[in-house]
CSV table of C-alpha atoms in Angstrom, one decimal:
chain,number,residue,atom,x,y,z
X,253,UNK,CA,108.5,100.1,93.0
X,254,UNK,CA,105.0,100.7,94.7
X,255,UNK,CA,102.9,97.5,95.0
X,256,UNK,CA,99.3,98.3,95.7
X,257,UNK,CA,97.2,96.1,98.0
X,258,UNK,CA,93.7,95.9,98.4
X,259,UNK,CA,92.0,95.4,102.4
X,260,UNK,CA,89.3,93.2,102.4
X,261,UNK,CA,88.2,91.8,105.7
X,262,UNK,CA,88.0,88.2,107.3
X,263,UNK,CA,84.3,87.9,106.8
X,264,UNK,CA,83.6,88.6,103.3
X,265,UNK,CA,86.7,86.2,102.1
X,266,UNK,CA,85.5,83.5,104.1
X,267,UNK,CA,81.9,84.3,102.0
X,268,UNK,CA,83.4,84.6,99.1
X,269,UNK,CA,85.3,81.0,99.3
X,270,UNK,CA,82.7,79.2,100.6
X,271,UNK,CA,80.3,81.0,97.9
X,272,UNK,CA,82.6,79.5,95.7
X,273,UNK,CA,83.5,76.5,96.9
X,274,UNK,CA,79.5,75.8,97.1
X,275,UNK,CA,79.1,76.9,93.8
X,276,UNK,CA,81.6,74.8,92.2
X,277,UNK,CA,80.3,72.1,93.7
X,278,UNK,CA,76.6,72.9,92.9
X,279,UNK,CA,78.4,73.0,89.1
X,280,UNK,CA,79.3,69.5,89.6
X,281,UNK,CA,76.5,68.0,90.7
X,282,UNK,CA,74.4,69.8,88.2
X,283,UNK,CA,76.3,68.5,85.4
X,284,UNK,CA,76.5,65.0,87.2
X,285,UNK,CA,72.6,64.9,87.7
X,286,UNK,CA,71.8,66.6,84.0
X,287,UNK,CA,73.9,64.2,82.0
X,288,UNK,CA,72.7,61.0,84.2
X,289,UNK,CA,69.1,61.6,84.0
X,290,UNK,CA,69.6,62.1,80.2
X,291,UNK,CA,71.8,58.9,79.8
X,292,UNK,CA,68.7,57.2,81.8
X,293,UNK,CA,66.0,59.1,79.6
X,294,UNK,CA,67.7,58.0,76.3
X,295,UNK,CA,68.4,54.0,77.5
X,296,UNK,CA,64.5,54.2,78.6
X,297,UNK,CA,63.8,55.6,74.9
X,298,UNK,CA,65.5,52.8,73.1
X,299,UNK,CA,63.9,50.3,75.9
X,300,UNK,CA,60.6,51.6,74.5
X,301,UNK,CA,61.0,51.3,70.8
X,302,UNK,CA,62.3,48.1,71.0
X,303,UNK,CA,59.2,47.4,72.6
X,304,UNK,CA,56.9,48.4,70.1
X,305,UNK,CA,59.1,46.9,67.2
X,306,UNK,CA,58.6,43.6,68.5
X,307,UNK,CA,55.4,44.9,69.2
X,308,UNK,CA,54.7,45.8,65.5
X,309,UNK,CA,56.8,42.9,64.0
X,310,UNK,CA,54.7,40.1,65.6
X,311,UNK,CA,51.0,42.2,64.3
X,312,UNK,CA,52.9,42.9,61.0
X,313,UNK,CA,53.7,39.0,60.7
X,314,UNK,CA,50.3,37.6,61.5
X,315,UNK,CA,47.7,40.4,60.5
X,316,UNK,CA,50.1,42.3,57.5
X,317,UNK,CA,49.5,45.6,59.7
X,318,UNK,CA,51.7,48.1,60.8
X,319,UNK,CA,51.5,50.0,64.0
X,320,UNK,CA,53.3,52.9,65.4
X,321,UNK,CA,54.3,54.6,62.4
X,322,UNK,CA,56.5,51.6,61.3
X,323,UNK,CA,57.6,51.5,57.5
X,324,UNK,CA,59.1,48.6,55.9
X,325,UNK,CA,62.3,49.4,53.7
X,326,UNK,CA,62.0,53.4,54.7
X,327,UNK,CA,64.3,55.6,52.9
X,328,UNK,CA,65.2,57.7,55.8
X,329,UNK,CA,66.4,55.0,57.7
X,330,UNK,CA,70.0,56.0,59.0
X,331,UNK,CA,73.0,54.4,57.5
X,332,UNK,CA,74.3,52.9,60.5
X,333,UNK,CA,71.4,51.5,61.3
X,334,UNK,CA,70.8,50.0,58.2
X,335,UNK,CA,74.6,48.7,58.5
X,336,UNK,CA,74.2,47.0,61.7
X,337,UNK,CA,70.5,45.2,60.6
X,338,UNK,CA,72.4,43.7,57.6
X,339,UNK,CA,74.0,41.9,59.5
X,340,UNK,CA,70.6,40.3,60.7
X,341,UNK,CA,70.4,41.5,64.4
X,342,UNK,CA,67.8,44.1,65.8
X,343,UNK,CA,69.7,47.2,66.6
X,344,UNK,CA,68.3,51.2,67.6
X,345,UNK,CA,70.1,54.6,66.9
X,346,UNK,CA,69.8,57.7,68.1
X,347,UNK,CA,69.8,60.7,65.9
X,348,UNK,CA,70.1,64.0,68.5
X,349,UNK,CA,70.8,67.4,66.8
X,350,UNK,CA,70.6,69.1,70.0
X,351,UNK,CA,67.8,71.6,69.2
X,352,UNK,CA,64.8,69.4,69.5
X,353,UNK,CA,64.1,66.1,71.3
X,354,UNK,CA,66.3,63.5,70.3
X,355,UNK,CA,64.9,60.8,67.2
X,356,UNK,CA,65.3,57.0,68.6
X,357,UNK,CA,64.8,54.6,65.8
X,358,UNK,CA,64.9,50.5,65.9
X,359,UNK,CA,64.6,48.6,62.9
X,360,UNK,CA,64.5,44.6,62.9
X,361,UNK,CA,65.2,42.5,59.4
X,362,UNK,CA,62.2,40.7,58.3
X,363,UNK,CA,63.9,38.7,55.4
X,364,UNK,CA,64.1,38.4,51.3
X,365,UNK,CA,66.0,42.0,52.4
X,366,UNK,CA,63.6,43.8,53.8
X,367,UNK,CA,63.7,45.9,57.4
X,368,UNK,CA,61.1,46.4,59.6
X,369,UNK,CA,61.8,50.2,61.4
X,370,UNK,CA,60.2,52.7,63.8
X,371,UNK,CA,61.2,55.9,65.1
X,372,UNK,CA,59.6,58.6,67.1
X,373,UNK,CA,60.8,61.2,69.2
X,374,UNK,CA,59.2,61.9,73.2
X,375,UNK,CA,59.3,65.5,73.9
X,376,UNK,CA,57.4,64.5,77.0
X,377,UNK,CA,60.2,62.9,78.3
X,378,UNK,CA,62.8,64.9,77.6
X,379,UNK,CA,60.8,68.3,78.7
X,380,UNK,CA,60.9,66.6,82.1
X,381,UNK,CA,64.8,67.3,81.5
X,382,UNK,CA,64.3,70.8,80.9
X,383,UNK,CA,62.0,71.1,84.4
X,384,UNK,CA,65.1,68.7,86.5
X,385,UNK,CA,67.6,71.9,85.1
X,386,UNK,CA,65.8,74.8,85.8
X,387,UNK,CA,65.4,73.1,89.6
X,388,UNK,CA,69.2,72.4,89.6
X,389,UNK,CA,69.8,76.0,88.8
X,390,UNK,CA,67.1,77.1,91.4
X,391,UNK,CA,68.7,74.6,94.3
X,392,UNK,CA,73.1,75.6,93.1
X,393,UNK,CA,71.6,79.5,93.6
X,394,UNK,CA,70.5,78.9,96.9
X,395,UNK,CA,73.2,76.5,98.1
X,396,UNK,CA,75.4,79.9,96.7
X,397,UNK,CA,73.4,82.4,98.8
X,398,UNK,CA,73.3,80.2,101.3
X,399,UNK,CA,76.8,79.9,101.2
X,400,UNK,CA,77.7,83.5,101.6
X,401,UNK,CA,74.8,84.3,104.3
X,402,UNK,CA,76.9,81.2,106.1
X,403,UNK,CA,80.5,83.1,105.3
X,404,UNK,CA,79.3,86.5,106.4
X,405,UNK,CA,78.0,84.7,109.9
X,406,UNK,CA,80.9,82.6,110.8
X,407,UNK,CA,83.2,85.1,109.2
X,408,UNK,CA,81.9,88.5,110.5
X,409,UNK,CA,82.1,86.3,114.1
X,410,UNK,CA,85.3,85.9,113.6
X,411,UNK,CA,86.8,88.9,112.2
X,412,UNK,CA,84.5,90.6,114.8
X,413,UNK,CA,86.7,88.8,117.9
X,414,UNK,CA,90.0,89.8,115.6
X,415,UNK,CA,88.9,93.3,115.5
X,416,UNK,CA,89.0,93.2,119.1
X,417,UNK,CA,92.0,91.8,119.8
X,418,UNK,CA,93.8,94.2,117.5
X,419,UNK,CA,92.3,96.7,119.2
X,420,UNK,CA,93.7,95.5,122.9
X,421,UNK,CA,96.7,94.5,121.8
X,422,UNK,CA,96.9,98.9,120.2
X,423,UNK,CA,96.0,99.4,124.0
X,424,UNK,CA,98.3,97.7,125.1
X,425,UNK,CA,101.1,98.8,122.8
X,426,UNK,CA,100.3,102.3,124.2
X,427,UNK,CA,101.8,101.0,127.1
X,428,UNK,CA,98.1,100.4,128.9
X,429,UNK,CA,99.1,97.0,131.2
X,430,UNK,CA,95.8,96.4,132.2
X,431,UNK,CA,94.5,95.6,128.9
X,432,UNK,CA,94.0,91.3,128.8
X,433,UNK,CA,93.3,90.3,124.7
X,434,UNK,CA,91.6,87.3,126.0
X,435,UNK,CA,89.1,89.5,127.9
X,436,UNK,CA,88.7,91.6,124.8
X,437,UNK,CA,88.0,88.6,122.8
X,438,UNK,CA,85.2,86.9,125.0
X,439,UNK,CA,85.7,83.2,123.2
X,440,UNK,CA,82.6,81.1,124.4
X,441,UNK,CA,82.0,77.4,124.9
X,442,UNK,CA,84.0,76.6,121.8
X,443,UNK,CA,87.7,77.5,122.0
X,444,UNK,CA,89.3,78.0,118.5
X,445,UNK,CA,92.5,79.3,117.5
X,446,UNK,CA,91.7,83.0,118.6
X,447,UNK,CA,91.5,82.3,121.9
X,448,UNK,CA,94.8,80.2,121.7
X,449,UNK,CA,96.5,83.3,120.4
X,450,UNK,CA,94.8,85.8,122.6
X,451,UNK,CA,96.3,83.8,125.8
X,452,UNK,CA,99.8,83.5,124.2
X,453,UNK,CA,100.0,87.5,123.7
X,454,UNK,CA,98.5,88.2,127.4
X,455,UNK,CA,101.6,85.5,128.0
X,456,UNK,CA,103.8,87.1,126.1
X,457,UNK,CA,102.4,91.0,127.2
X,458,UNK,CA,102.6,89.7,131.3
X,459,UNK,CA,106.6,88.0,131.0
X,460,UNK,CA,107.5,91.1,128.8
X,461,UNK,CA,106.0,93.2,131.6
X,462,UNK,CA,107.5,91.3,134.2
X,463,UNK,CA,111.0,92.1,132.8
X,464,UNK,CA,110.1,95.5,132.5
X,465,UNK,CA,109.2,96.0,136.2
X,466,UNK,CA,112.4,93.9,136.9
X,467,UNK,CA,114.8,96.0,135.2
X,468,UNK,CA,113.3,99.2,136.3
X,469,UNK,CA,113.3,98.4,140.1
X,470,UNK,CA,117.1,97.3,139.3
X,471,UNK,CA,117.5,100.6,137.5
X,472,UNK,CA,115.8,102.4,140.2
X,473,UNK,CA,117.7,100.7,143.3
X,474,UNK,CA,120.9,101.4,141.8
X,475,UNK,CA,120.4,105.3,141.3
X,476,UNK,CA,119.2,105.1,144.8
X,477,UNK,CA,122.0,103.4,146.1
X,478,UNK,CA,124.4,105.8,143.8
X,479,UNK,CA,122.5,108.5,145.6
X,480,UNK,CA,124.7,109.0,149.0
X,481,UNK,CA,128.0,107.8,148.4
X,482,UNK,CA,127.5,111.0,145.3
X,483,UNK,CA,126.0,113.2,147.5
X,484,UNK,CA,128.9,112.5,150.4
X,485,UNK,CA,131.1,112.4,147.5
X,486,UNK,CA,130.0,116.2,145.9
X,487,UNK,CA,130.4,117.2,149.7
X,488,UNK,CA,133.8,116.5,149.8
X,489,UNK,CA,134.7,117.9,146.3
X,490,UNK,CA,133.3,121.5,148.1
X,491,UNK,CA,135.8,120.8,150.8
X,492,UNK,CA,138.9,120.7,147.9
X,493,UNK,CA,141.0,123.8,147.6
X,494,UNK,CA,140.5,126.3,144.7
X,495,UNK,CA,142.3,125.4,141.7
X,496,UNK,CA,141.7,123.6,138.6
X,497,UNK,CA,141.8,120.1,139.4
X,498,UNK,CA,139.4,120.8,142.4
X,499,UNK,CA,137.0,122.2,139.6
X,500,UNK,CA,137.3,119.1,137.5
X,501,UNK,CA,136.6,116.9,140.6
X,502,UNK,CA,133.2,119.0,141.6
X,503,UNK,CA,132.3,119.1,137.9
X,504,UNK,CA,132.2,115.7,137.5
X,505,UNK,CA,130.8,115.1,140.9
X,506,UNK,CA,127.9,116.9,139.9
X,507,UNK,CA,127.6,115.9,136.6
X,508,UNK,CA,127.5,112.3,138.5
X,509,UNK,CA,124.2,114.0,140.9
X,510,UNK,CA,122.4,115.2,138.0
X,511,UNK,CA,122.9,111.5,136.3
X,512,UNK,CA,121.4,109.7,139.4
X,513,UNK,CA,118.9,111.7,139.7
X,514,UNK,CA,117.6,111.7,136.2
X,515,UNK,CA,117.9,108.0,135.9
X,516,UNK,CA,115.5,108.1,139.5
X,517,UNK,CA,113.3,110.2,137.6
X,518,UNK,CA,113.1,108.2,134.6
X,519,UNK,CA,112.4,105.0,137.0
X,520,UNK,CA,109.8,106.8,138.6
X,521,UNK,CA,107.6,107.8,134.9
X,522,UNK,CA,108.6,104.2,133.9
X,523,UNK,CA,106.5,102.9,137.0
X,524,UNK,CA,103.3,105.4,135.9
X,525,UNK,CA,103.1,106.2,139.8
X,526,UNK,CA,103.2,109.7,138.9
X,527,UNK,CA,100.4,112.3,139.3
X,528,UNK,CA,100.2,116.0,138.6
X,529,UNK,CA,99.1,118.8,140.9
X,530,UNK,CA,96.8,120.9,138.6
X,531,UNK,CA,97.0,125.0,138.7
X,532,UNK,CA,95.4,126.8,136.6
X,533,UNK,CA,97.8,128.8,134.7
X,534,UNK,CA,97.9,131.4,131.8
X,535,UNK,CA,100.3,129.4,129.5
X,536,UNK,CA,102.1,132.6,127.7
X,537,UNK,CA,103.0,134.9,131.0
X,538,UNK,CA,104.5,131.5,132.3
X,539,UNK,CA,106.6,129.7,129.5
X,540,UNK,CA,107.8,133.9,129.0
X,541,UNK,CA,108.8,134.0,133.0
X,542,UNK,CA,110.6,130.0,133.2
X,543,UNK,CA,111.7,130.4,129.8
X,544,UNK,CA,113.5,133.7,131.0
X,545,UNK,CA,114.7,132.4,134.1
X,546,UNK,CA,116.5,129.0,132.2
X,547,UNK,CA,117.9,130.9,129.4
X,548,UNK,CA,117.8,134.7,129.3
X,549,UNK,CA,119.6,134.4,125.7
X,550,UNK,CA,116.4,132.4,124.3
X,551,UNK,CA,113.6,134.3,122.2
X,552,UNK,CA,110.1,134.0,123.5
X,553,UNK,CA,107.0,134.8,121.3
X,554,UNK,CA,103.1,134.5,122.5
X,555,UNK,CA,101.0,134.2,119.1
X,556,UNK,CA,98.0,133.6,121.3
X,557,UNK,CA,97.5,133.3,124.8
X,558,UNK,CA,95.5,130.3,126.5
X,559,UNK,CA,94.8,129.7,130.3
X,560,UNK,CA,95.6,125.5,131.3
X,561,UNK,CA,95.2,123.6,133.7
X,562,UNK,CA,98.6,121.9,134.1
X,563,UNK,CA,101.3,120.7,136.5
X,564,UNK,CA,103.5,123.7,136.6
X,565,UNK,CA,106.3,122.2,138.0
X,566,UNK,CA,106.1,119.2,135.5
X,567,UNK,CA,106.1,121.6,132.4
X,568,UNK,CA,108.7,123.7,133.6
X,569,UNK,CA,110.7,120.5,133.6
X,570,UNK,CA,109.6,119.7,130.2
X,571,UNK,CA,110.8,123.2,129.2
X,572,UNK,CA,114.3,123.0,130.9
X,573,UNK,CA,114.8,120.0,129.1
X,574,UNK,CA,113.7,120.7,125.3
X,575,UNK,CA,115.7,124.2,125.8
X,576,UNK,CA,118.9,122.2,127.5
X,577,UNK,CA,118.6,120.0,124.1
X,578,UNK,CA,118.0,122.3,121.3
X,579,UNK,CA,121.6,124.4,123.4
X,580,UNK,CA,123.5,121.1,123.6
X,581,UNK,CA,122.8,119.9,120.4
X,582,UNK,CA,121.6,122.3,118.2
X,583,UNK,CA,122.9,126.3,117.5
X,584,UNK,CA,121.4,129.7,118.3
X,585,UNK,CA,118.7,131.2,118.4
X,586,UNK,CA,116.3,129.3,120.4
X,587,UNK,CA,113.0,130.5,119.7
X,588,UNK,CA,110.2,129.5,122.1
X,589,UNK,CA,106.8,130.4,120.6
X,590,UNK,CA,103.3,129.9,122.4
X,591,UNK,CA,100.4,129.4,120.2
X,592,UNK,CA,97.1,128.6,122.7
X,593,UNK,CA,97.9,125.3,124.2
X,594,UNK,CA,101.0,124.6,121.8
X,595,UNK,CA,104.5,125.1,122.7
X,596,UNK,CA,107.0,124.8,120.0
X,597,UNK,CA,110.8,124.9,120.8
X,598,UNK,CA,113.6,125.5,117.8
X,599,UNK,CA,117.0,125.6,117.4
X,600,UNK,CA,118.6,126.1,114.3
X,601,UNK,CA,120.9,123.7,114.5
X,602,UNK,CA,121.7,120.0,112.0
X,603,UNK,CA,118.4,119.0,113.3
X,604,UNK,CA,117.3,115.7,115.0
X,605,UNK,CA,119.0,112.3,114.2
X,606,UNK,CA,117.0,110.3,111.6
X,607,UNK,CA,116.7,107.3,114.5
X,608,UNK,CA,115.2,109.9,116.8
X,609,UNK,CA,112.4,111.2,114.1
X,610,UNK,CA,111.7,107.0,113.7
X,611,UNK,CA,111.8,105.6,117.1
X,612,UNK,CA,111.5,108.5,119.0
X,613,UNK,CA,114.2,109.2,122.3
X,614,UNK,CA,115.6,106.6,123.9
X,615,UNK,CA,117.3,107.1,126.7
X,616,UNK,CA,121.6,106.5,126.9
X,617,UNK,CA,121.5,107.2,123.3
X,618,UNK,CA,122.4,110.7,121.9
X,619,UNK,CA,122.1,109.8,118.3
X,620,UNK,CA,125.1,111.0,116.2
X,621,UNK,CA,128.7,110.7,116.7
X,622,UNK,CA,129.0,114.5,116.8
X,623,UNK,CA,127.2,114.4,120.0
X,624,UNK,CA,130.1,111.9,121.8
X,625,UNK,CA,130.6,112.6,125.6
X,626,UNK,CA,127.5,114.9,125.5
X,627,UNK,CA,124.8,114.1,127.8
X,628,UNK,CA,122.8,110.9,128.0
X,629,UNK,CA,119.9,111.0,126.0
X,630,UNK,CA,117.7,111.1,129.3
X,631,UNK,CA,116.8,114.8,128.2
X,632,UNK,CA,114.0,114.4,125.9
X,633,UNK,CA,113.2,110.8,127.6
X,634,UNK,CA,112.1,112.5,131.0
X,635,UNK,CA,110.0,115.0,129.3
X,636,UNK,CA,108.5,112.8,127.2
X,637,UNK,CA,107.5,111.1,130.8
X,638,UNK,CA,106.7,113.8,132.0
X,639,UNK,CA,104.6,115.3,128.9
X,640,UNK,CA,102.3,111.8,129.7
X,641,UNK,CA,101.5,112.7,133.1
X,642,UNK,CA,100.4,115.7,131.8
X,643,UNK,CA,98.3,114.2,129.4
X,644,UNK,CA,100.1,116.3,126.3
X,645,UNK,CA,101.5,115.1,123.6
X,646,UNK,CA,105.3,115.5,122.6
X,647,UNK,CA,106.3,115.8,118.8
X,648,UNK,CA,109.1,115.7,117.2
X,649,UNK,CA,110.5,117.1,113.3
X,650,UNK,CA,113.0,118.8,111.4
X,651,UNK,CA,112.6,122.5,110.2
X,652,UNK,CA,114.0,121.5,106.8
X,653,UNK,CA,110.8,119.7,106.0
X,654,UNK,CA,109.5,122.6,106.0
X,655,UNK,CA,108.1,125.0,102.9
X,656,UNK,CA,110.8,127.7,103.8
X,657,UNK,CA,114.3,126.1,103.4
X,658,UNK,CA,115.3,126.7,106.8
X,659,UNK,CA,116.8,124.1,108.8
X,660,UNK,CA,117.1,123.0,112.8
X,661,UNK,CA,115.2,121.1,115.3
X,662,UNK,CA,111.7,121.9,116.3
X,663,UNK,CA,110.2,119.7,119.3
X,664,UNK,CA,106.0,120.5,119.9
X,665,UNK,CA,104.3,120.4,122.6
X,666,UNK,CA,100.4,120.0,122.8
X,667,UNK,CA,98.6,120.6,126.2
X,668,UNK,CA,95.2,118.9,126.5
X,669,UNK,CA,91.8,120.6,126.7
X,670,UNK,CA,90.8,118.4,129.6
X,671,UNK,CA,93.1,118.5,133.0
X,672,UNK,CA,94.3,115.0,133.3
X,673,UNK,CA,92.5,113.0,136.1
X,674,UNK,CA,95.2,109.7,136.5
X,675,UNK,CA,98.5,109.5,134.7
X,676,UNK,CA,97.9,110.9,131.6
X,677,UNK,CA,97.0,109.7,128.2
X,678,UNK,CA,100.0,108.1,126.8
X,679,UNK,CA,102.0,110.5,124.0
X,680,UNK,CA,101.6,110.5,120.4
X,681,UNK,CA,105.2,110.3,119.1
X,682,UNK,CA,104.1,111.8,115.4
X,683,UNK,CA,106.9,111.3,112.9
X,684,UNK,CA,107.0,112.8,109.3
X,685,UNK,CA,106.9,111.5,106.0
X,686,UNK,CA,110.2,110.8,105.0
């Protein structure tokens, strides 16, 4: 089951919840502000009528006049009102249909069953209300924009400083060791949470390097220290008589040289102290003459010919090794084909091992239990060392992921346009789809 997710970055979540967060709360005080200066509107309202009722009740009593509008007995006086004044108190109500201005009325009894009443309404007032919204809604708007502009600053700062240290720590995943996230980052005065995890990964990226270095020089000093007593020891396996067990002693012998040295090899790529010595080479004549020379049996094709400039020794090397492989592990034919600056080498063998197309080689590990007791999985390691120092990348994929049906091992190799001038970019170990 495929669950889709949507990328959004840092900066315009952080808007978007302080946008919110501002706008709910501009909500809130709106409706706070709105339904207080109403409350206070309609108390003032009543405050006023019973005013001018007293007003009018103490002209009516000694002149017989009315003012204001006021009616004695009116028959549109409300029901509650009239309920409460039977009772023989002074009392206002408030009649609000919520189109227009609300009506306050007060009525007072005057005796012999008669009620003294007023009522009026005060637009005035209450079109004051209508101005106090229509500046709330002005004011939550701008505490809302405001809120975002503030979002996409702080945010966009600190996504900005993320970006970055994503972007090291890819660098330094490559395998670049010079790369420090906490440079990358560039916190300032203020020290937050980035900066905290930028220093623990340049932590973490220094002890991890550290161990590295440790167990390569360890690696390294052994094969060196294997070096002579197998060297003395392959000597004195030449000095054996002829016969079959003298065979078996020198076969192992040198099968224990070629181990030593290809562990010193790898120790040497692992310390990226290697440099290549540039010729310039036309790239079909060669792989034809080296690929001849390893394996006469192994079928070399030139689609299109390219001159590089390249480290012949190092990409004969890379040659020997993919060829050795795809005879080792895979079945006949070999096919070498040259295509410009891409090699491609095939067997048509099982293929490669599923952990091999994931992880790419690892060295000591042959992959599949078929290949028991053969090799040590330094083979493809060393030339994908060596393919770094070249600056080429080394692929890896199965011919049965192919349109034609076909199956086996196919290992690519892409020479650069430029000459390396250090070590090398690091290789892109491309895996397929699977």
């Amino acid at each position: 089951m495929v669950r889709l997710a949507l990328r959004t970055g840092l900066r315009w979540k952080l808007s978007a919840a302080i946008a919110l967060v501002g706008a709910l709360v501009a909500v809130a005080l709106s409706l706070v502000v709105h339904n207080a200066a109403r409350v206070s509107m309609l108390d003032n309202s009543r405050d006023v009528q019973i005013e001018r009722l007293n007003f009018t009740q103490k002209i009516f009593e000694s002149t017989n006049r009315l003012q204001f509008g006021a009616k004695i007995n009116d028959p549109a006086l409300p029901k509650p009102l009239r309920k409460e004044v039977a009772k023989g108190v002074r009392a206002t109500y408030l009649e609000d249909t919520g189109r227009t201005a609300p009506e306050v009325w007060a009525a007072s009894p005057l005796g012999n069953g008669r009620v003294l009443s007023i009522h009026d309404r005060f637009p005035d007032r209450f079109a004051v209300l209508d101005d106090l919204d229509q500046a709330l809604l002005i004011g939550s708007s701008a505490v809302v924009v405001g809120g975002c502009a503030l979002g996409v600053l702080v945010g966009g700062r600190l996504s900005k400083r993320l970006r970055k240290a994503a972007a090291a720590a890819g660098k330094l995943a490559d395998g670049d060791t010079s790369v420090r996230i906490r440079d990358e980052v560039g916190g300032g005065r203020v020290r937050d949470e980035t900066d905290d995890l930028a220093w623990a990964v340049d932590a973490m990226s220094d002890a991890l390097q550290q161990r590295i270095e440790a167990e390569r020089r360890v690696t390294a000093d052994i094969a060196h220290e294997l070096r002579t007593p197998v060297t003395g020891l392959l000597t004195a396996a030449e000095l054996l008589p002829p016969g079959r067990p003298s065979e078996l002693v020198r076969d192992r012998a040198q099968a224990m040289r070629t181990l030593v040295e290809d562990v010193l090899e790898v120790a040497r790529l692992d310390g990226h102290a290697e440099r290549a010595e540039l010729q310039d080479v036309a790239l079909g004549e060669f792989v034809r003459r080296r690929v001849h020379t390893l394996d006469p049996q192994v079928t070399v094709t030139i689609l299109r010919d390219a001159e590089v400039s390249t480290d012949p020794r190092r990409l004969e090397r890379i040659l020997g090794n993919l060829i050795a492989n795809a005879s080792r592990h895979g079945k006949p034919p070999i096919e070498v084909t040259v295509e410009g600056r891409v090699i491609r080498v095939r067997d048509h063998g099982t293929g490669f091992p599923e952990a091999l197309l994931r992880e790419g080689p690892s060295r000591f590990r042959t992959g599949s239990s078929d290949r028991a007791g053969v090799g040590h999985g330094l083979g493809l390691t060393i030339a994908v060392g060596q393919a770094r120092v070249l600056g080429a990348r080394l692929t890896f994929r199965n011919a049965d992921e192919l349109t034609d049906g076909s199956t086996g091992a196919i290992s690519v190799l892409w020479l650069p346009e430029n000459a390396p001038t250090s070590t090398g970019s690091f290789p892109v170990i491309q895996l397929p789809d699977r």
